[in-house]
CSV table of C-alpha atoms and ligand atoms in Angstrom, one decimal:
chain,number,residue,atom,x,y,z
A,27,UNK,CA,95.5,95.0,122.5
A,28,UNK,CA,98.7,96.6,123.9
A,29,UNK,CA,101.6,95.0,125.8
A,30,UNK,CA,104.9,96.1,127.4
A,31,UNK,CA,108.0,94.0,127.0
A,32,UNK,CA,110.2,94.1,130.2
A,33,UNK,CA,113.7,92.5,130.4
A,34,UNK,CA,113.1,92.2,126.7
A,35,UNK,CA,116.5,90.8,125.7
A,36,UNK,CA,116.5,90.5,121.9
A,37,UNK,CA,112.7,90.4,121.8
A,38,UNK,CA,111.5,86.8,121.9
A,39,UNK,CA,108.3,87.7,123.7
A,40,UNK,CA,107.7,90.6,121.3
A,41,UNK,CA,107.7,88.3,118.3
A,42,UNK,CA,105.3,85.9,119.8
A,43,UNK,CA,102.8,88.6,120.8
A,44,UNK,CA,103.1,90.6,117.6
A,45,UNK,CA,102.4,87.5,115.6
A,46,UNK,CA,99.0,87.4,117.3
A,47,UNK,CA,98.3,91.0,116.6
A,48,UNK,CA,99.3,92.6,119.9
A,49,UNK,CA,101.0,96.0,119.8
A,50,UNK,CA,104.2,96.7,121.8
A,51,UNK,CA,104.0,100.1,123.4
A,52,UNK,CA,107.1,100.0,125.7
A,53,UNK,CA,110.2,97.8,126.2
A,54,UNK,CA,113.1,97.8,128.7
A,55,UNK,CA,116.5,96.1,128.6
A,56,UNK,CA,119.7,97.1,130.4
A,57,UNK,CA,122.2,95.3,128.1
A,58,UNK,CA,123.3,97.7,125.3
A,59,UNK,CA,124.1,94.9,122.9
A,60,UNK,CA,120.6,93.4,123.3
A,61,UNK,CA,119.2,96.9,122.8
A,62,UNK,CA,121.1,97.2,119.5
A,63,UNK,CA,119.7,93.9,118.2
A,64,UNK,CA,116.2,94.9,119.4
A,65,UNK,CA,116.5,98.3,117.5
A,66,UNK,CA,117.7,96.6,114.3
A,67,UNK,CA,114.7,94.2,114.3
A,68,UNK,CA,111.8,96.2,115.8
A,69,UNK,CA,112.8,99.8,115.1
A,70,UNK,CA,112.8,101.1,118.6
A,71,UNK,CA,115.4,101.3,121.4
A,72,UNK,CA,114.3,99.8,124.8
A,73,UNK,CA,114.4,101.9,127.9
A,74,UNK,CA,117.5,100.7,129.9
A,75,UNK,CA,117.2,100.1,133.6
A,76,UNK,CA,113.8,98.9,134.9
A,77,UNK,CA,114.7,100.5,138.3
A,78,UNK,CA,114.5,104.0,136.7
A,79,UNK,CA,111.0,103.5,135.2
A,80,UNK,CA,108.3,105.8,136.5
A,81,UNK,CA,105.2,103.7,136.0
A,82,UNK,CA,102.9,106.7,136.1
A,83,UNK,CA,104.5,107.9,132.8
A,84,UNK,CA,103.9,104.7,130.9
A,85,UNK,CA,101.2,104.5,128.3
A,86,UNK,CA,98.3,102.2,129.3
A,87,UNK,CA,98.5,98.6,128.2
A,88,UNK,CA,96.6,95.3,128.6
A,89,UNK,CA,99.4,92.8,129.0
A,90,UNK,CA,102.8,92.9,130.8
A,91,UNK,CA,105.4,90.3,129.7
A,92,UNK,CA,108.8,89.7,131.4
A,93,UNK,CA,111.5,87.1,131.2
A,94,UNK,CA,113.0,88.4,134.4
A,95,UNK,CA,116.3,87.5,136.1
A,96,UNK,CA,115.9,85.2,139.1
A,97,UNK,CA,117.1,86.6,142.4
A,98,UNK,CA,116.4,85.2,145.9
A,99,UNK,CA,114.1,87.0,148.2
A,100,UNK,CA,115.0,87.7,151.7
A,101,UNK,CA,112.0,86.4,153.7
A,102,UNK,CA,113.4,85.7,157.1
A,103,UNK,CA,110.7,86.0,159.6
A,104,UNK,CA,108.4,88.0,157.4
A,105,UNK,CA,105.1,87.3,155.8
A,106,UNK,CA,105.3,86.1,152.3
A,107,UNK,CA,104.2,88.7,149.7
A,108,UNK,CA,104.7,92.0,148.0
A,109,UNK,CA,106.6,93.6,150.9
A,110,UNK,CA,109.2,90.9,150.8
A,111,UNK,CA,110.1,91.5,147.2
A,112,UNK,CA,111.8,94.9,148.0
A,113,UNK,CA,115.4,95.0,146.6
A,114,UNK,CA,114.7,92.5,143.8
A,115,UNK,CA,114.0,93.2,140.2
A,116,UNK,CA,110.7,91.4,140.6
A,117,UNK,CA,109.7,94.3,142.9
A,118,UNK,CA,110.1,96.7,140.0
A,119,UNK,CA,107.7,94.6,137.9
A,120,UNK,CA,105.3,94.7,140.8
A,121,UNK,CA,105.5,98.5,141.1
A,122,UNK,CA,104.4,98.8,137.5
A,123,UNK,CA,101.6,96.3,137.9
A,124,UNK,CA,100.4,98.0,141.0
A,125,UNK,CA,100.0,101.4,139.2
A,126,UNK,CA,99.0,100.2,135.7
A,127,UNK,CA,96.8,97.1,136.6
A,128,UNK,CA,97.1,95.3,133.3
A,129,UNK,CA,94.6,92.5,132.5
A,130,UNK,CA,97.3,89.9,132.2
A,131,UNK,CA,100.9,89.4,133.4
A,132,UNK,CA,103.1,86.7,131.8
A,133,UNK,CA,106.4,85.9,133.5
A,134,UNK,CA,109.0,83.5,132.2
A,135,UNK,CA,111.9,81.9,134.0
A,136,UNK,CA,114.1,78.9,134.3
A,137,UNK,CA,112.5,75.6,135.4
A,138,UNK,CA,114.6,75.7,138.6
A,139,UNK,CA,112.7,78.7,139.9
A,140,UNK,CA,110.3,76.2,141.4
A,141,UNK,CA,113.1,75.0,143.7
A,142,UNK,CA,114.9,78.3,144.0
A,143,UNK,CA,115.5,79.2,147.7
A,144,UNK,CA,113.7,76.1,148.7
A,145,UNK,CA,110.5,77.1,146.9
A,146,UNK,CA,110.3,80.5,148.7
A,147,UNK,CA,111.0,82.6,145.6
A,148,UNK,CA,108.0,81.2,143.7
A,149,UNK,CA,105.8,81.4,146.8
A,150,UNK,CA,106.6,85.1,147.2
A,151,UNK,CA,106.0,85.8,143.5
A,152,UNK,CA,102.6,84.2,143.6
A,153,UNK,CA,101.6,85.8,146.9
A,154,UNK,CA,102.7,89.2,145.6
A,155,UNK,CA,100.7,88.9,142.4
A,156,UNK,CA,97.7,87.8,144.4
A,157,UNK,CA,98.1,90.7,146.7
A,158,UNK,CA,98.0,93.0,143.7
A,159,UNK,CA,94.6,91.5,142.7
A,160,UNK,CA,95.4,88.7,140.4
A,161,UNK,CA,94.5,85.0,140.0
A,162,UNK,CA,97.8,83.2,139.4
A,163,UNK,CA,98.6,79.9,137.7
A,164,UNK,CA,101.9,78.5,136.5
A,165,UNK,CA,103.3,75.6,134.4
A,166,UNK,CA,106.5,74.2,133.1
A,167,UNK,CA,106.3,74.3,129.3
A,168,UNK,CA,108.7,72.5,127.0
A,169,UNK,CA,109.6,73.9,123.5
A,170,UNK,CA,109.5,70.5,122.0
A,171,UNK,CA,105.7,70.4,122.6
A,172,UNK,CA,105.2,73.5,120.5
A,173,UNK,CA,106.6,72.4,117.2
A,174,UNK,CA,110.3,73.1,118.0
A,175,UNK,CA,113.0,70.4,118.1
A,176,UNK,CA,114.6,71.5,121.4
A,177,UNK,CA,114.1,70.1,124.9
A,178,UNK,CA,113.8,73.4,126.7
A,179,UNK,CA,111.7,73.6,129.9
A,180,UNK,CA,110.8,76.9,131.3
A,181,UNK,CA,108.3,78.0,133.9
A,182,UNK,CA,105.5,80.4,132.8
A,183,UNK,CA,103.6,82.2,135.5
A,184,UNK,CA,100.5,83.9,134.3
A,185,UNK,CA,98.5,86.3,136.4
A,186,UNK,CA,95.0,87.3,135.3
A,187,UNK,CA,92.2,89.6,136.5
A,188,UNK,CA,89.3,87.3,137.0
A,189,UNK,CA,89.5,83.6,136.2
A,190,UNK,CA,92.8,81.7,136.2
A,191,UNK,CA,94.7,81.1,133.0
A,192,UNK,CA,93.9,77.6,131.8
A,193,UNK,CA,97.2,76.0,130.6
A,194,UNK,CA,95.4,72.9,129.4
A,195,UNK,CA,93.9,74.9,126.6
A,196,UNK,CA,97.4,75.3,125.0
A,197,UNK,CA,97.6,72.9,122.1
A,198,UNK,CA,100.6,70.6,122.2
A,199,UNK,CA,102.2,69.0,119.2
A,200,UNK,CA,104.2,65.8,118.7
A,201,UNK,CA,107.9,66.8,118.9
A,202,UNK,CA,109.6,67.3,115.5
A,203,UNK,CA,113.1,65.9,114.8
A,204,UNK,CA,116.1,68.1,114.8
A,205,UNK,CA,116.9,67.3,111.2
A,206,UNK,CA,113.8,69.3,110.1
A,207,UNK,CA,115.6,72.5,111.4
A,208,UNK,CA,118.9,72.1,109.7
A,209,UNK,CA,120.5,73.5,106.6
A,210,UNK,CA,121.5,71.0,104.0
A,211,UNK,CA,124.4,73.0,102.7
A,212,UNK,CA,126.7,75.6,104.3
A,213,UNK,CA,130.1,76.2,105.6
A,214,UNK,CA,129.9,73.6,108.3
A,215,UNK,CA,132.4,72.9,111.0
A,216,UNK,CA,132.8,69.1,110.6
A,217,UNK,CA,134.6,66.9,113.2
A,218,UNK,CA,137.2,64.5,112.1
A,219,UNK,CA,136.4,60.9,113.0
A,220,UNK,CA,139.4,60.9,115.3
A,221,UNK,CA,137.8,63.6,117.4
A,222,UNK,CA,134.8,61.7,118.6
A,223,UNK,CA,133.5,58.3,119.7
A,224,UNK,CA,130.1,56.9,118.8
A,225,UNK,CA,128.4,54.5,121.3
A,226,UNK,CA,127.2,51.1,120.1
A,227,UNK,CA,123.5,51.2,121.0
A,228,UNK,CA,122.1,54.7,121.0
A,229,UNK,CA,118.5,55.0,122.1
A,230,UNK,CA,115.9,57.8,122.5
A,231,UNK,CA,115.7,59.1,126.0
A,232,UNK,CA,112.3,60.1,127.5
A,233,UNK,CA,113.3,63.7,126.9
A,234,UNK,CA,113.4,63.0,123.2
A,235,UNK,CA,117.2,63.4,123.0
A,236,UNK,CA,119.2,60.7,121.2
A,237,UNK,CA,122.7,60.5,122.8
A,238,UNK,CA,125.0,58.9,120.2
A,239,UNK,CA,128.5,59.7,121.3
A,240,UNK,CA,130.9,62.2,122.7
A,241,UNK,CA,133.8,64.3,121.7
A,242,UNK,CA,137.1,62.7,122.8
A,243,UNK,CA,138.4,65.9,124.2
A,244,UNK,CA,137.8,66.3,127.9
A,245,UNK,CA,136.1,62.9,128.6
A,246,UNK,CA,136.8,61.3,131.9
A,247,UNK,CA,138.7,58.2,131.1
A,248,UNK,CA,139.4,56.8,134.5
A,249,UNK,CA,136.8,54.6,136.2
A,250,UNK,CA,134.6,54.3,133.2
A,251,UNK,CA,133.3,50.8,132.7
A,252,UNK,CA,132.7,49.5,129.2
A,253,UNK,CA,129.1,50.2,128.0
A,254,UNK,CA,128.5,52.9,130.6
A,255,UNK,CA,129.6,55.6,128.3
A,256,UNK,CA,126.0,56.9,127.9
A,257,UNK,CA,125.7,57.6,131.6
A,258,UNK,CA,125.4,61.3,132.1
A,259,UNK,CA,128.2,61.9,134.6
A,260,UNK,CA,130.8,60.2,132.4
A,261,UNK,CA,130.7,62.9,129.7
A,262,UNK,CA,130.5,66.5,130.5
A,263,UNK,CA,127.5,68.1,128.8
A,264,UNK,CA,129.4,70.1,126.3
A,265,UNK,CA,131.1,67.0,124.9
A,266,UNK,CA,128.0,65.0,124.2
A,267,UNK,CA,126.8,64.5,120.7
A,268,UNK,CA,123.1,64.0,119.9
A,269,UNK,CA,121.5,62.6,116.8
A,270,UNK,CA,119.3,64.6,114.4
A,271,UNK,CA,116.7,61.9,114.8
A,272,UNK,CA,115.8,63.3,118.2
A,273,UNK,CA,115.4,66.8,119.6
A,274,UNK,CA,118.3,69.1,120.6
A,275,UNK,CA,119.2,69.7,124.3
A,276,UNK,CA,118.5,73.1,125.8
A,277,UNK,CA,120.5,75.9,124.2
A,278,UNK,CA,122.0,77.5,127.3
A,279,UNK,CA,122.5,81.2,128.0
A,280,UNK,CA,126.1,81.2,129.2
A,281,UNK,CA,127.3,79.8,125.9
A,282,UNK,CA,129.6,81.9,123.7
A,283,UNK,CA,131.3,79.4,121.5
A,284,UNK,CA,128.4,77.3,120.1
A,285,UNK,CA,129.7,74.0,121.4
A,286,UNK,CA,126.7,72.0,120.1
A,287,UNK,CA,127.7,69.1,117.9
A,288,UNK,CA,125.1,66.9,116.1
A,289,UNK,CA,125.3,63.6,114.3
A,290,UNK,CA,123.7,63.0,110.9
A,291,UNK,CA,123.5,59.2,110.5
A,292,UNK,CA,122.9,59.1,106.7
A,293,UNK,CA,126.2,61.0,106.1
A,294,UNK,CA,127.9,59.4,109.1
A,295,UNK,CA,129.0,62.9,110.0
A,296,UNK,CA,129.3,65.0,113.2
A,297,UNK,CA,129.2,68.7,112.7
A,298,UNK,CA,128.6,71.9,114.7
A,299,UNK,CA,125.1,73.4,114.9
A,300,UNK,CA,125.3,76.8,113.2
A,301,UNK,CA,124.2,80.0,114.7
A,302,UNK,CA,121.4,80.3,112.2
A,303,UNK,CA,120.1,76.8,113.2
A,304,UNK,CA,120.2,77.9,116.9
A,305,UNK,CA,118.0,80.9,116.1
A,306,UNK,CA,115.7,78.5,114.2
A,307,UNK,CA,115.5,76.2,117.2
A,308,UNK,CA,114.2,79.2,119.2
A,309,UNK,CA,111.5,79.9,116.6
A,310,UNK,CA,113.1,83.1,115.4
A,311,UNK,CA,112.4,84.2,111.8
A,312,UNK,CA,114.9,83.5,109.0
A,313,UNK,CA,115.4,87.2,108.5
A,314,UNK,CA,116.2,88.1,112.1
A,315,UNK,CA,119.2,90.3,112.4
A,316,UNK,CA,121.6,88.9,115.0
A,317,UNK,CA,124.5,90.7,116.7
A,318,UNK,CA,127.7,91.1,114.6
A,319,UNK,CA,129.8,88.9,117.0
A,320,UNK,CA,129.0,85.2,117.0
A,321,UNK,CA,129.9,84.8,120.7
A,322,UNK,CA,127.5,87.5,121.8
A,323,UNK,CA,124.8,86.1,119.5
A,324,UNK,CA,125.1,82.6,121.0
A,325,UNK,CA,124.6,84.2,124.5
A,326,UNK,CA,121.7,86.3,123.4
A,327,UNK,CA,119.7,83.5,121.8
A,328,UNK,CA,120.4,81.2,124.7
A,329,UNK,CA,119.0,83.8,127.0
A,330,UNK,CA,115.9,84.3,125.0
A,331,UNK,CA,112.5,82.7,125.0
A,332,UNK,CA,111.1,80.2,122.5
A,333,UNK,CA,108.8,82.2,120.2
A,334,UNK,CA,106.2,79.5,119.4
A,335,UNK,CA,105.6,78.8,123.1
A,336,UNK,CA,105.0,82.5,123.7
A,337,UNK,CA,102.9,82.7,120.6
A,338,UNK,CA,100.7,79.9,121.9
A,339,UNK,CA,100.2,81.8,125.2
A,340,UNK,CA,99.4,85.0,123.3
A,341,UNK,CA,96.8,83.2,121.2
A,342,UNK,CA,95.2,81.8,124.2
A,343,UNK,CA,95.1,85.2,125.9
A,344,UNK,CA,93.5,86.7,122.8
A,345,UNK,CA,90.9,83.8,122.9
A,346,UNK,CA,90.2,84.6,126.6
A,347,UNK,CA,89.7,88.3,125.8
A,348,UNK,CA,87.4,87.4,122.8
A,349,UNK,CA,85.3,85.1,124.9
A,350,UNK,CA,84.9,87.7,127.6
A,351,UNK,CA,83.7,90.3,125.1
A,352,UNK,CA,81.2,87.7,123.6
A,353,UNK,CA,79.8,86.9,127.1
A,354,UNK,CA,79.7,90.6,128.1
A,355,UNK,CA,81.9,90.0,131.1
A,356,UNK,CA,84.5,92.7,131.7
A,357,UNK,CA,87.3,90.5,133.0
A,358,UNK,CA,89.0,88.1,130.6
A,359,UNK,CA,87.6,84.6,130.7
A,360,UNK,CA,90.4,82.1,130.8
A,361,UNK,CA,88.4,78.9,131.4
B,26,SAM,C1,116.4,86.0,130.7
B,26,SAM,S1,116.7,87.4,129.9
B,26,SAM,C2,115.2,87.7,129.0
B,26,SAM,C3,115.4,87.5,127.5
B,26,SAM,C4,114.2,87.8,126.7
B,26,SAM,N1,113.0,87.2,127.1
B,26,SAM,C5,114.4,87.5,125.2
B,26,SAM,O1,113.5,87.1,124.5
B,26,SAM,O2,115.6,87.7,124.7
B,26,SAM,C6,116.7,88.7,131.1
B,26,SAM,C7,117.2,90.0,130.6
B,26,SAM,O3,117.0,91.0,131.7
B,26,SAM,C8,118.0,92.0,131.5
B,26,SAM,N2,118.1,92.8,132.7
B,26,SAM,C9,118.8,92.5,133.9
B,26,SAM,N3,118.7,93.5,134.7
B,26,SAM,C10,117.9,94.5,134.2
B,26,SAM,C11,117.5,95.8,134.6
B,26,SAM,N4,117.8,96.2,135.8
B,26,SAM,N5,116.7,96.5,133.8
B,26,SAM,C12,116.4,96.0,132.6
B,26,SAM,N6,116.8,94.8,132.1
B,26,SAM,C13,117.6,94.0,132.9
B,26,SAM,C14,119.2,91.2,131.1
B,26,SAM,O4,120.2,92.0,130.4
B,26,SAM,C15,118.6,90.1,130.2
B,26,SAM,O5,118.7,90.4,128.8
């Protein structure tokens, strides 16, 4: 089974699909630093700008995967669908789909895509894929349900020839604790006790996060009533400290300094999450070669996709193909 890896970044999708035995036959990524990391790890250099791809020249493939940038569609007064995607990068994905007609398309984006442009963006995406001959289904998946200690919600839109992809077949796991993903020794950046404040009664939030305190720097001191320190608006996100007894908050893409601080109760210690631990929290392998500059690496990993989530999807796609072969039906069976 062959796939192409569009907007590949540093190759999160590729790892998940390769683990399930799929073969990557083409990749594309405009950022030269991501392309360098991709080449170091996978041995080939992605094509640069998707706009310049001539779909006719691509080798045939079964699956198209893309963690594409989210842009609004201009839909004023027009019918929703393929025609309305012109001028967006999604249109370039559609151009390839139209000509190559892969069996499955897997798209990933931020959760907010659902509300983007008052829901129009998602509507146009679905209508366009349907227009191109696909059944479309989507779901928000959270990394913490796939064996990773990170609360990371992303929308996955899956278009299939034949029956709809059935998300309920994906096996979810009980969320692990952050402590299982940490190094015990290392050159850690430890905060002095004067640099943070712990709250009196930390508790696990529904998201699985355990907010335990905040860095003193940059907290809003005025108007904060005693015992309301845990309320989200009081402490800016970067200053919050979470316990290793819960999961980690989303590792963001616009992060270049690695501002994540964690609390280890048994050592009564607050330290920074290391870059290596960030990669682990995205399901990347221990021997993954990251970019030489830490700032760039933090950005790249935050932009990436959580590998075990993608792998679970790849596994289910493979299962769908196998079932369709067994039943003698040409189109993949995703029920
Ligand atoms: C959300 S990231 C996807 C990351 C990827 N899934 C991974 O595992 O690292 C979107 C990527 O699209 C790339 N991109 C943006 N415009 C592009 C274009 N015109 N052609 C190719 N890639 C582009 C960005 O550089 C960025 O790395």
